[in-house]
Coordinates of N, CA, C and O and ligand atoms in Angstrom, one line a residue:
M63 N 202.3 102.5 -73.6 CA 202.3 103.9 -74.0 C 202.1 104.9 -72.9 O 201.2 104.6 -72.0
E64 N 202.8 106.0 -72.9 CA 202.6 107.0 -71.9 C 201.2 107.7 -72.0 O 200.8 108.0 -73.1
T65 N 200.6 107.9 -70.9 CA 199.3 108.7 -70.8 C 199.6 110.2 -70.9 O 200.8 110.6 -70.7
D66 N 198.6 110.9 -71.1 CA 198.8 112.4 -71.2 C 199.4 112.9 -69.9 O 200.3 113.7 -69.9
I67 N 198.9 112.4 -68.8 CA 199.4 113.0 -67.5 C 200.8 112.6 -67.3 O 201.6 113.4 -66.7
E68 N 201.2 111.4 -67.7 CA 202.6 111.0 -67.6 C 203.5 111.9 -68.4 O 204.6 112.3 -68.0
K69 N 203.1 112.2 -69.6 CA 203.9 113.0 -70.5 C 204.0 114.4 -69.9 O 205.0 115.0 -69.9
W70 N 202.9 114.9 -69.4 CA 202.8 116.2 -68.8 C 203.8 116.3 -67.6 O 204.6 117.3 -67.5
L71 N 203.7 115.4 -66.7 CA 204.5 115.4 -65.5 C 205.9 115.0 -65.8 O 206.9 115.3 -65.0
G72 N 206.2 114.3 -66.9 CA 207.5 114.0 -67.3 C 208.3 115.2 -67.8 O 209.2 115.7 -67.0
K73 N 208.0 115.8 -68.9 CA 208.8 116.9 -69.4 C 207.9 118.1 -69.9 O 208.3 119.2 -69.8
E74 N 206.7 117.7 -70.4 CA 206.0 118.7 -71.2 C 205.4 119.9 -70.3 O 205.4 121.0 -70.7
G75 N 205.0 119.6 -69.1 CA 204.5 120.6 -68.2 C 205.6 121.6 -67.9 O 205.3 122.8 -67.9
E76 N 206.8 121.1 -67.6 CA 207.9 122.0 -67.4 C 208.1 123.0 -68.5 O 208.3 124.2 -68.3
K77 N 208.1 122.4 -69.7 CA 208.4 123.2 -70.9 C 207.3 124.3 -71.0 O 207.7 125.5 -71.3
V78 N 206.1 124.0 -70.9 CA 205.0 125.0 -71.0 C 205.2 126.1 -69.9 O 205.1 127.3 -70.2
L79 N 205.4 125.7 -68.7 CA 205.5 126.7 -67.6 C 206.8 127.6 -67.8 O 206.7 128.7 -67.4
R80 N 207.8 127.0 -68.4 CA 209.0 127.9 -68.7 C 208.6 128.9 -69.7 O 208.9 130.1 -69.7
E81 N 207.8 128.4 -70.7 CA 207.4 129.3 -71.8 C 206.5 130.5 -71.3 O 206.5 131.6 -71.9
I82 N 205.7 130.2 -70.3 CA 204.9 131.3 -69.8 C 205.6 132.1 -68.7 O 204.9 133.0 -68.1
G83 N 206.8 131.9 -68.5 CA 207.6 132.8 -67.6 C 208.1 132.4 -66.3 O 208.6 133.2 -65.5
I84 N 207.8 131.1 -65.9 CA 208.3 130.7 -64.6 C 209.8 130.4 -64.7 O 210.3 129.8 -65.7
K85 N 210.6 130.9 -63.7 CA 212.0 130.8 -63.8 C 212.6 130.2 -62.5 O 212.0 130.2 -61.5
K86 N 213.9 129.8 -62.7 CA 214.7 129.3 -61.5 C 214.6 130.4 -60.4 O 214.7 131.6 -60.7
E87 N 214.5 129.9 -59.2 CA 214.5 130.7 -58.0 C 213.2 131.5 -57.7 O 213.2 132.2 -56.7
H88 N 212.3 131.3 -58.6 CA 211.0 132.0 -58.3 C 210.3 131.4 -57.1 O 210.5 130.2 -56.8
T89 N 209.5 132.2 -56.4 CA 208.6 131.7 -55.4 C 207.2 131.8 -55.9 O 206.7 132.9 -56.4
I90 N 206.5 130.6 -55.9 CA 205.3 130.5 -56.6 C 204.2 130.2 -55.6 O 204.4 129.4 -54.7
L91 N 203.0 130.7 -55.8 CA 201.8 130.3 -55.1 C 200.8 129.6 -56.1 O 200.4 130.3 -57.1
D92 N 200.6 128.4 -55.9 CA 199.6 127.7 -56.8 C 198.3 127.5 -55.9 O 198.2 126.6 -55.1
F93 N 197.4 128.5 -56.1 CA 196.2 128.5 -55.3 C 195.1 127.5 -55.9 O 194.8 127.6 -57.1
G94 N 194.7 126.6 -55.1 CA 193.8 125.5 -55.6 C 194.6 124.5 -56.5 O 194.2 124.2 -57.6
C95 N 195.7 124.1 -55.9 CA 196.7 123.3 -56.6 C 196.2 121.9 -57.0 O 196.8 121.3 -57.9
G96 N 195.2 121.4 -56.3 CA 194.8 120.0 -56.6 C 195.9 119.0 -56.3 O 196.6 119.2 -55.3
E97 N 196.1 118.0 -57.2 CA 197.1 117.0 -56.9 C 198.5 117.5 -57.5 O 199.4 116.6 -57.6
G98 N 198.5 118.7 -58.0 CA 199.8 119.2 -58.3 C 200.2 119.2 -59.8 O 201.4 119.3 -60.1
N99 N 199.2 119.1 -60.7 CA 199.6 119.1 -62.1 C 200.4 120.3 -62.5 O 201.2 120.2 -63.5
Y100 N 200.3 121.4 -61.8 CA 201.1 122.6 -62.1 C 202.2 122.8 -61.1 O 203.3 123.3 -61.4
S101 N 201.9 122.5 -59.8 CA 202.9 122.7 -58.8 C 204.2 121.8 -59.0 O 205.3 122.3 -58.8
L102 N 203.9 120.6 -59.5 CA 205.1 119.7 -59.6 C 206.0 120.2 -60.7 O 207.2 120.3 -60.5
P103 N 205.6 120.5 -62.0 CA 206.5 121.0 -63.0 C 207.1 122.3 -62.5 O 208.3 122.6 -62.8
A104 N 206.3 123.2 -61.8 CA 206.8 124.5 -61.4 C 208.0 124.3 -60.4 O 209.0 125.0 -60.5
A105 N 207.8 123.3 -59.5 CA 208.9 123.0 -58.5 C 210.2 122.6 -59.2 O 211.3 122.9 -58.7
K106 N 210.1 121.8 -60.3 CA 211.3 121.4 -61.0 C 212.0 122.6 -61.6 O 213.2 122.7 -61.6
I107 N 211.2 123.6 -62.1 CA 211.9 124.8 -62.7 C 212.5 125.7 -61.6 O 213.7 126.1 -61.8
V108 N 211.8 125.9 -60.5 CA 212.3 126.9 -59.6 C 213.6 126.4 -58.8 O 214.4 127.2 -58.3
G109 N 213.7 125.1 -58.7 CA 214.9 124.5 -58.1 C 215.0 124.7 -56.6 O 214.1 125.2 -55.9
E110 N 216.2 124.4 -56.1 CA 216.4 124.4 -54.7 C 216.3 125.8 -54.0 O 215.9 125.9 -52.8
K111 N 216.6 126.8 -54.8 CA 216.5 128.1 -54.2 C 215.2 128.8 -54.3 O 214.9 129.9 -53.9
G112 N 214.3 128.1 -55.1 CA 212.9 128.6 -55.2 C 212.0 127.8 -54.3 O 212.4 126.9 -53.6
R113 N 210.7 128.1 -54.4 CA 209.8 127.4 -53.6 C 208.4 127.5 -54.2 O 208.0 128.5 -54.9
V114 N 207.6 126.4 -54.1 CA 206.2 126.5 -54.5 C 205.3 126.3 -53.3 O 205.4 125.3 -52.5
F115 N 204.5 127.3 -53.0 CA 203.4 127.1 -52.0 C 202.2 126.5 -52.7 O 201.6 127.1 -53.6
A116 N 201.9 125.3 -52.4 CA 200.8 124.6 -53.0 C 199.6 124.6 -52.0 O 199.6 123.9 -51.0
L117 N 198.6 125.4 -52.3 CA 197.5 125.7 -51.4 C 196.2 125.0 -51.9 O 195.9 125.2 -53.1
D118 N 195.5 124.3 -51.0 CA 194.3 123.7 -51.4 C 193.4 123.5 -50.1 O 194.0 123.4 -49.0
K119 N 192.1 123.4 -50.3 CA 191.3 123.1 -49.1 C 191.1 121.6 -49.0 O 190.4 121.2 -48.0
S120 N 191.6 120.8 -49.9 CA 191.4 119.4 -49.8 C 192.7 118.7 -49.3 O 193.7 118.7 -50.0
A121 N 192.5 118.1 -48.1 CA 193.7 117.4 -47.5 C 194.1 116.2 -48.3 O 195.3 115.9 -48.5
F122 N 193.1 115.6 -48.9 CA 193.3 114.4 -49.7 C 194.2 114.8 -50.9 O 195.2 114.1 -51.2
K123 N 193.8 115.9 -51.6 CA 194.6 116.3 -52.8 C 196.0 116.6 -52.4 O 197.0 116.3 -53.1
L124 N 196.2 117.3 -51.3 CA 197.5 117.7 -50.9 C 198.4 116.5 -50.5 O 199.6 116.5 -50.8
T125 N 197.8 115.5 -49.9 CA 198.5 114.2 -49.6 C 199.0 113.6 -50.9 O 200.1 113.1 -51.0
E126 N 198.1 113.5 -51.9 CA 198.4 112.9 -53.2 C 199.6 113.7 -53.8 O 200.5 113.1 -54.4
L127 N 199.5 115.0 -53.7 CA 200.6 115.9 -54.3 C 201.9 115.6 -53.6 O 202.9 115.4 -54.3
L128 N 201.9 115.5 -52.3 CA 203.2 115.2 -51.6 C 203.7 113.8 -51.9 O 205.0 113.7 -52.0
K129 N 202.9 112.9 -52.2 CA 203.4 111.5 -52.6 C 204.1 111.6 -53.9 O 205.2 111.1 -54.1
K130 N 203.5 112.4 -54.9 CA 204.1 112.6 -56.2 C 205.4 113.4 -56.1 O 206.4 113.1 -56.8
A131 N 205.4 114.4 -55.2 CA 206.6 115.2 -55.0 C 207.8 114.3 -54.5 O 208.9 114.4 -54.9
K132 N 207.4 113.4 -53.6 CA 208.4 112.6 -53.0 C 209.0 111.6 -54.0 O 210.2 111.5 -54.1
L133 N 208.2 111.0 -54.8 CA 208.6 110.1 -55.9 C 209.5 110.9 -56.9 O 210.5 110.3 -57.4
A134 N 209.2 112.2 -57.1 CA 210.1 112.9 -58.0 C 211.3 113.6 -57.4 O 212.1 114.2 -58.0
G135 N 211.4 113.3 -56.1 CA 212.6 113.9 -55.3 C 212.5 115.4 -55.1 O 213.6 116.0 -55.0
L136 N 211.3 115.9 -55.1 CA 211.2 117.4 -55.0 C 211.0 117.8 -53.5 O 210.0 117.3 -52.9
E137 N 211.8 118.7 -53.0 CA 211.7 119.0 -51.6 C 211.4 120.5 -51.4 O 211.5 121.1 -50.3
N138 N 211.0 121.2 -52.5 CA 210.8 122.6 -52.4 C 209.3 123.0 -52.5 O 209.0 124.1 -52.9
I139 N 208.4 122.0 -52.3 CA 207.0 122.3 -52.3 C 206.5 122.4 -50.8 O 206.7 121.4 -50.1
K140 N 205.9 123.5 -50.5 CA 205.3 123.6 -49.1 C 203.8 123.6 -49.3 O 203.2 124.5 -50.0
T141 N 203.1 122.6 -48.7 CA 201.6 122.6 -48.9 C 201.0 123.5 -47.8 O 201.5 123.6 -46.7
I142 N 199.9 124.1 -48.2 CA 199.1 124.9 -47.3 C 197.7 124.4 -47.4 O 197.0 124.6 -48.4
E143 N 197.2 123.8 -46.3 CA 195.8 123.3 -46.3 C 194.9 124.4 -45.6 O 195.3 124.9 -44.6
T144 N 193.9 124.9 -46.4 CA 193.0 125.9 -45.8 C 191.6 125.3 -45.6 O 191.3 124.2 -46.0
K145 N 190.8 126.2 -45.1 CA 189.4 125.8 -45.0 C 188.5 126.4 -46.1 O 187.3 126.4 -46.1
G146 N 189.2 126.9 -47.1 CA 188.6 127.5 -48.3 C 188.4 129.0 -48.2 O 187.8 129.6 -49.0
Q147 N 189.1 129.6 -47.2 CA 188.9 131.0 -47.0 C 189.7 131.7 -48.1 O 190.6 131.2 -48.7
L148 N 189.2 133.0 -48.4 CA 189.8 133.7 -49.5 C 191.1 134.4 -49.1 O 191.9 134.8 -49.9
K149 N 191.3 134.7 -47.8 CA 192.5 135.3 -47.3 C 193.7 134.3 -47.5 O 193.6 133.2 -47.0
I150 N 194.7 134.8 -48.2 CA 195.9 133.9 -48.4 C 196.9 134.1 -47.3 O 197.3 135.2 -47.0
P151 N 197.2 133.0 -46.6 CA 198.1 133.1 -45.4 C 199.6 133.3 -45.8 O 200.5 132.5 -45.4
L152 N 199.9 134.3 -46.6 CA 201.2 134.7 -47.0 C 201.4 136.2 -46.9 O 200.4 136.9 -47.0
N153 N 202.7 136.6 -46.8 CA 203.0 138.0 -46.6 C 202.7 138.8 -47.8 O 202.8 138.3 -48.9
D154 N 202.6 140.1 -47.6 CA 202.4 141.1 -48.7 C 203.7 141.0 -49.6 O 204.8 140.9 -49.0
K155 N 203.6 141.2 -50.9 CA 204.7 141.3 -51.8 C 205.8 140.2 -51.6 O 207.0 140.5 -51.6
S156 N 205.4 139.0 -51.4 CA 206.4 137.9 -51.1 C 206.5 136.9 -52.3 O 207.3 136.0 -52.2
I157 N 205.6 137.0 -53.3 CA 205.5 136.0 -54.3 C 205.8 136.5 -55.7 O 205.4 137.6 -56.1
D158 N 206.5 135.7 -56.4 CA 206.9 136.1 -57.8 C 205.7 135.8 -58.8 O 205.5 136.5 -59.7
V159 N 205.1 134.6 -58.6 CA 204.0 134.2 -59.6 C 202.9 133.6 -58.8 O 203.1 132.6 -58.0
V160 N 201.7 134.1 -59.0 CA 200.5 133.4 -58.5 C 199.8 132.7 -59.6 O 199.6 133.3 -60.7
L161 N 199.5 131.4 -59.4 CA 198.8 130.6 -60.4 C 197.3 130.5 -59.9 O 197.1 130.0 -58.8
F162 N 196.4 130.9 -60.8 CA 195.0 130.6 -60.6 C 194.6 129.7 -61.8 O 194.2 130.2 -62.8
Y163 N 194.8 128.4 -61.7 CA 194.6 127.5 -62.8 C 193.4 126.6 -62.6 O 193.4 125.8 -61.7
D164 N 192.4 126.8 -63.5 CA 191.2 126.1 -63.4 C 190.5 126.2 -62.0 O 190.1 125.2 -61.4
I165 N 190.4 127.4 -61.5 CA 189.9 127.5 -60.2 C 188.9 128.7 -60.0 O 188.1 128.7 -59.1
L166 N 188.9 129.6 -61.0 CA 188.1 130.8 -60.8 C 186.7 130.7 -61.2 O 185.9 131.7 -61.0
H167 N 186.2 129.6 -61.7 CA 184.9 129.5 -62.2 C 183.8 129.4 -61.1 O 184.1 129.2 -59.9
S168 N 182.6 129.5 -61.5 CA 181.5 129.7 -60.6 C 181.2 128.5 -59.7 O 180.5 128.5 -58.8
Y169 N 181.8 127.3 -60.1 CA 181.6 126.1 -59.3 C 182.2 126.4 -57.9 O 181.7 125.9 -56.9
Y170 N 183.3 127.2 -57.9 CA 184.0 127.4 -56.6 C 183.7 128.8 -56.0 O 183.6 129.0 -54.8
F171 N 183.6 129.8 -56.9 CA 183.5 131.2 -56.4 C 182.4 132.0 -57.1 O 182.3 131.9 -58.3
S172 N 181.8 132.9 -56.3 CA 180.9 133.9 -56.9 C 181.7 135.0 -57.5 O 182.9 135.1 -57.2
T173 N 181.1 135.9 -58.2 CA 181.8 137.1 -58.8 C 182.5 137.9 -57.6 O 183.6 138.3 -57.7
N174 N 181.7 138.0 -56.6 CA 182.2 138.8 -55.4 C 183.4 138.2 -54.8 O 184.4 138.8 -54.4
E175 N 183.4 136.8 -54.6 CA 184.5 136.1 -54.0 C 185.7 136.2 -55.0 O 186.9 136.3 -54.5
R176 N 185.5 136.1 -56.3 CA 186.6 136.2 -57.2 C 187.3 137.5 -57.1 O 188.5 137.6 -57.1
K177 N 186.5 138.6 -56.9 CA 187.1 139.9 -56.7 C 188.0 140.0 -55.5 O 189.1 140.5 -55.5
K178 N 187.5 139.3 -54.4 CA 188.3 139.3 -53.2 C 189.6 138.5 -53.4 O 190.7 138.9 -52.9
L179 N 189.5 137.4 -54.1 CA 190.7 136.6 -54.4 C 191.7 137.3 -55.3 O 192.9 137.2 -55.0
L180 N 191.2 138.1 -56.2 CA 192.1 138.8 -57.1 C 192.8 139.9 -56.3 O 194.0 140.2 -56.5
K181 N 192.1 140.5 -55.3 CA 192.8 141.5 -54.5 C 193.9 140.8 -53.6 O 194.9 141.4 -53.4
E182 N 193.6 139.6 -53.2 CA 194.6 138.9 -52.4 C 195.8 138.6 -53.2 O 197.0 138.7 -52.8
A183 N 195.6 138.2 -54.5 CA 196.7 137.9 -55.4 C 197.6 139.2 -55.6 O 198.8 139.2 -55.5
Y184 N 196.9 140.3 -55.7 CA 197.6 141.6 -55.8 C 198.4 141.9 -54.6 O 199.6 142.3 -54.7
R185 N 197.9 141.6 -53.4 CA 198.5 141.9 -52.2 C 199.8 141.0 -52.0 O 200.9 141.5 -51.6
V186 N 199.7 139.7 -52.3 CA 200.9 138.9 -52.1 C 202.0 139.0 -53.1 O 203.1 138.6 -52.9
L187 N 201.6 139.5 -54.3 CA 202.6 139.5 -55.4 C 203.6 140.6 -55.2 O 203.3 141.8 -54.8
K188 N 204.9 140.3 -55.5 CA 205.9 141.4 -55.5 C 205.6 142.4 -56.7 O 204.9 142.0 -57.6
P189 N 206.1 143.6 -56.6 CA 205.8 144.6 -57.6 C 206.0 144.1 -59.0 O 205.3 144.4 -59.9
E190 N 207.1 143.3 -59.2 CA 207.4 142.8 -60.6 C 206.9 141.5 -60.9 O 207.2 140.9 -61.9
G191 N 206.1 140.9 -59.9 CA 205.6 139.6 -60.1 C 204.4 139.5 -61.1 O 204.0 140.6 -61.6
F192 N 203.9 138.3 -61.4 CA 202.8 138.3 -62.3 C 201.8 137.2 -61.8 O 202.1 136.3 -61.1
L193 N 200.5 137.5 -62.2 CA 199.4 136.6 -61.9 C 199.1 135.9 -63.2 O 198.9 136.5 -64.3
S194 N 199.1 134.5 -63.1 CA 198.9 133.7 -64.3 C 197.6 133.0 -64.1 O 197.4 132.3 -63.1
I195 N 196.7 133.1 -65.1 CA 195.3 132.5 -65.0 C 195.1 131.6 -66.2 O 195.3 131.9 -67.3
Y196 N 194.7 130.4 -65.8 CA 194.2 129.4 -66.8 C 192.7 129.3 -66.6 O 192.2 128.7 -65.7
P197 N 191.9 130.0 -67.5 CA 190.5 130.1 -67.2 C 189.7 128.9 -67.9 O 189.6 128.9 -69.1
E198 N 189.3 128.0 -67.1 CA 188.5 126.9 -67.5 C 187.0 127.2 -67.0 O 186.9 127.7 -65.9
H199 N 186.1 127.0 -67.9 CA 184.7 127.1 -67.5 C 184.3 128.6 -67.1 O 183.4 128.8 -66.3
I200 N 185.0 129.5 -67.7 CA 184.7 131.0 -67.5 C 185.2 131.7 -68.7 O 186.2 131.3 -69.3
G201 N 184.5 132.8 -69.1 CA 184.9 133.5 -70.3 C 186.2 134.3 -70.1 O 186.4 134.9 -69.0
L202 N 187.0 134.4 -71.2 CA 188.2 135.2 -71.1 C 187.9 136.7 -70.8 O 188.6 137.3 -70.1
K203 N 186.9 137.2 -71.5 CA 186.6 138.6 -71.4 C 186.2 139.0 -69.9 O 186.6 140.0 -69.4
E204 N 185.4 138.1 -69.4 CA 185.0 138.3 -68.0 C 186.1 138.4 -67.0 O 186.2 139.3 -66.2
I205 N 187.1 137.4 -67.2 CA 188.2 137.4 -66.2 C 189.1 138.5 -66.5 O 189.7 139.1 -65.5
E206 N 189.3 138.9 -67.8 CA 190.2 140.1 -68.1 C 189.6 141.3 -67.4 O 190.4 142.1 -66.8
E207 N 188.3 141.5 -67.5 CA 187.7 142.7 -66.9 C 187.8 142.7 -65.4 O 188.1 143.7 -64.8
E208 N 187.6 141.5 -64.8 CA 187.7 141.5 -63.3 C 189.1 141.7 -62.8 O 189.3 142.3 -61.8
A209 N 190.1 141.2 -63.6 CA 191.5 141.4 -63.2 C 191.8 142.9 -63.4 O 192.5 143.5 -62.5
R210 N 191.3 143.5 -64.4 CA 191.5 144.9 -64.6 C 191.0 145.7 -63.4 O 191.6 146.6 -62.9
E211 N 189.8 145.4 -63.0 CA 189.2 146.0 -61.8 C 190.0 145.9 -60.6 O 190.0 146.7 -59.7
A212 N 190.8 144.8 -60.5 CA 191.6 144.5 -59.3 C 193.0 145.1 -59.5 O 194.0 144.8 -58.8
N213 N 193.2 146.0 -60.5 CA 194.4 146.7 -60.8 C 195.5 146.0 -61.4 O 196.7 146.2 -61.2
F214 N 195.1 145.0 -62.2 CA 196.1 144.3 -63.1 C 195.9 144.7 -64.5 O 194.8 145.1 -64.9
Y215 N 197.0 144.5 -65.3 CA 196.8 144.7 -66.8 C 197.3 143.4 -67.5 O 198.2 142.7 -67.0
L216 N 196.6 143.1 -68.6 CA 197.0 141.9 -69.3 C 198.3 142.1 -70.0 O 198.5 143.0 -70.8
E217 N 199.3 141.3 -69.6 CA 200.6 141.4 -70.3 C 200.8 140.5 -71.5 O 201.3 140.9 -72.5
K218 N 200.3 139.3 -71.3 CA 200.4 138.4 -72.4 C 199.4 137.2 -72.4 O 199.0 136.8 -71.3
K219 N 199.0 136.8 -73.6 CA 198.0 135.7 -73.7 C 198.6 134.6 -74.5 O 199.1 134.8 -75.6
Y220 N 198.7 133.4 -73.9 CA 199.3 132.3 -74.6 C 198.2 131.2 -74.9 O 197.3 131.0 -74.1
S221 N 198.4 130.6 -76.1 CA 197.5 129.5 -76.5 C 198.4 128.3 -76.4 O 199.4 128.2 -77.0
K222 N 197.9 127.3 -75.5 CA 198.8 126.2 -75.2 C 198.0 124.9 -75.1 O 196.8 124.9 -74.9
R223 N 198.8 123.8 -75.3 CA 198.2 122.5 -74.9 C 198.5 122.3 -73.4 O 199.6 122.2 -73.0
L224 N 197.4 122.2 -72.7 CA 197.5 122.1 -71.2 C 196.9 120.9 -70.7 O 196.1 120.2 -71.4
I225 N 197.3 120.5 -69.5 CA 196.6 119.4 -68.8 C 195.4 119.8 -68.1 O 195.4 120.8 -67.3
H226 N 194.3 119.1 -68.2 CA 193.1 119.4 -67.5 C 192.7 118.1 -66.9 O 192.3 117.1 -67.5
E227 N 192.8 118.0 -65.5 CA 192.7 116.8 -64.8 C 193.7 115.8 -65.3 O 194.9 116.0 -65.1
Y228 N 193.3 114.8 -66.1 CA 194.3 113.8 -66.5 C 194.5 113.8 -68.0 O 195.3 112.9 -68.5
S229 N 193.9 114.7 -68.7 CA 194.0 114.7 -70.2 C 194.4 116.0 -70.8 O 194.2 117.1 -70.2
Y230 N 195.0 116.0 -72.0 CA 195.3 117.2 -72.7 C 194.1 117.9 -73.2 O 193.2 117.3 -73.6
T231 N 194.2 119.3 -73.2 CA 193.2 120.1 -73.8 C 193.9 121.4 -74.3 O 195.0 121.7 -73.9
N232 N 193.3 122.0 -75.3 CA 193.8 123.3 -75.7 C 193.2 124.4 -74.9 O 192.0 124.4 -74.7
G233 N 194.0 125.3 -74.4 CA 193.5 126.4 -73.6 C 194.4 127.6 -73.6 O 195.4 127.7 -74.3
Y234 N 193.9 128.6 -72.9 CA 194.7 129.9 -72.8 C 195.3 130.1 -71.4 O 194.7 129.7 -70.4
I235 N 196.4 130.7 -71.4 CA 197.0 131.2 -70.2 C 197.1 132.7 -70.3 O 197.7 133.2 -71.3
L236 N 196.5 133.4 -69.3 CA 196.6 134.9 -69.4 C 197.5 135.3 -68.2 O 197.3 135.0 -67.1
N237 N 198.5 136.1 -68.6 CA 199.4 136.6 -67.6 C 199.2 138.1 -67.4 O 199.1 138.9 -68.3
F238 N 199.0 138.5 -66.1 CA 198.7 139.9 -65.7 C 199.8 140.4 -64.9 O 200.3 139.7 -64.0
K239 N 200.1 141.7 -65.0 CA 201.0 142.3 -64.1 C 200.3 143.4 -63.3 O 199.2 143.9 -63.7
K240 N 201.0 143.9 -62.3 CA 200.4 144.8 -61.4 C 200.5 146.2 -61.9 O 201.6 146.6 -62.3
L241 N 199.4 147.0 -61.9 CA 199.5 148.4 -62.1 C 199.8 148.9 -60.7 O 199.3 148.4 -59.7
S242 N 200.6 150.0 -60.6 CA 200.9 150.5 -59.2 C 199.7 151.2 -58.7 O 198.9 151.9 -59.5
R243 N 199.4 151.2 -57.5 CA 198.2 151.9 -56.9 C 198.6 153.3 -56.4 O 199.7 153.5 -55.9
Ligands
LIG407 C1 189.6 121.9 -60.8 S1 190.8 121.7 -59.5 C2 192.2 122.4 -60.3 C3 193.5 121.9 -59.8 C4 194.8 122.5 -60.4 N1 194.9 123.9 -60.2 C5 194.9 122.1 -61.9 O1 194.6 123.0 -62.7 O2 195.2 121.0 -62.1 C6 190.4 122.9 -58.3 C7 191.0 122.7 -57.0 O3 190.8 123.9 -56.2 C8 190.5 123.5 -54.9 N2 189.7 124.6 -54.3 C9 188.4 125.0 -54.6 N3 188.1 126.1 -53.9 C10 189.1 126.4 -53.1 C11 189.3 127.3 -52.0 N4 188.4 128.2 -51.7 N5 190.5 127.3 -51.4 C12 191.4 126.4 -51.7 N6 191.3 125.5 -52.6 C13 190.2 125.4 -53.3 C14 189.8 122.2 -55.0 O4 189.9 121.5 -53.8 C15 190.5 121.6 -56.2 O5 191.6 120.8 -55.7

């Protein structure tokens, strides 16, 4: 029998990410991508003309991600290994979709650091791009408020069956768009 993670990486992850707005040819940043539970399905959707920047501070996780990408025949994922800094090494207004999936909680970031990271998301996103947040271990209201302070507005809230580590869970995805400054 297929496990949750096999189902997710097979077809279901792609379906969910299409439903929340990821499209062919998009350039995606998956910040704190881990082993690629979201980068891998995103890369299938964006195709040859799109690209996924999979950023993480864990070299081990990025290596695991690349092994999975190779097995799936995906060549459009570029990994970025960082030292955990909040500055994102990408140009202003260069990204269609930033994913902050299960990353913004206090285990990794203080409120102040989250504010800096949200500013960075704002900087790298194209004017029509969107920030997509899957808030695990943090309140929805808190993150909505912090995103608003960083000049985003909530465009849409989705209730979905999502993958969390290796198992399914029910959760929310919040999509934010940029208010102009
Ligand atoms: C809970 S995992 C989530 C992985 C993936 N986004 C998902 O939802 O399946 C969090 C990941 O964020 C990475 N991470 C934590 N703080 C980070 C930072 N400051 N910069 C880059 N990556 C970070 C960790 O190494 C880990 O792989």
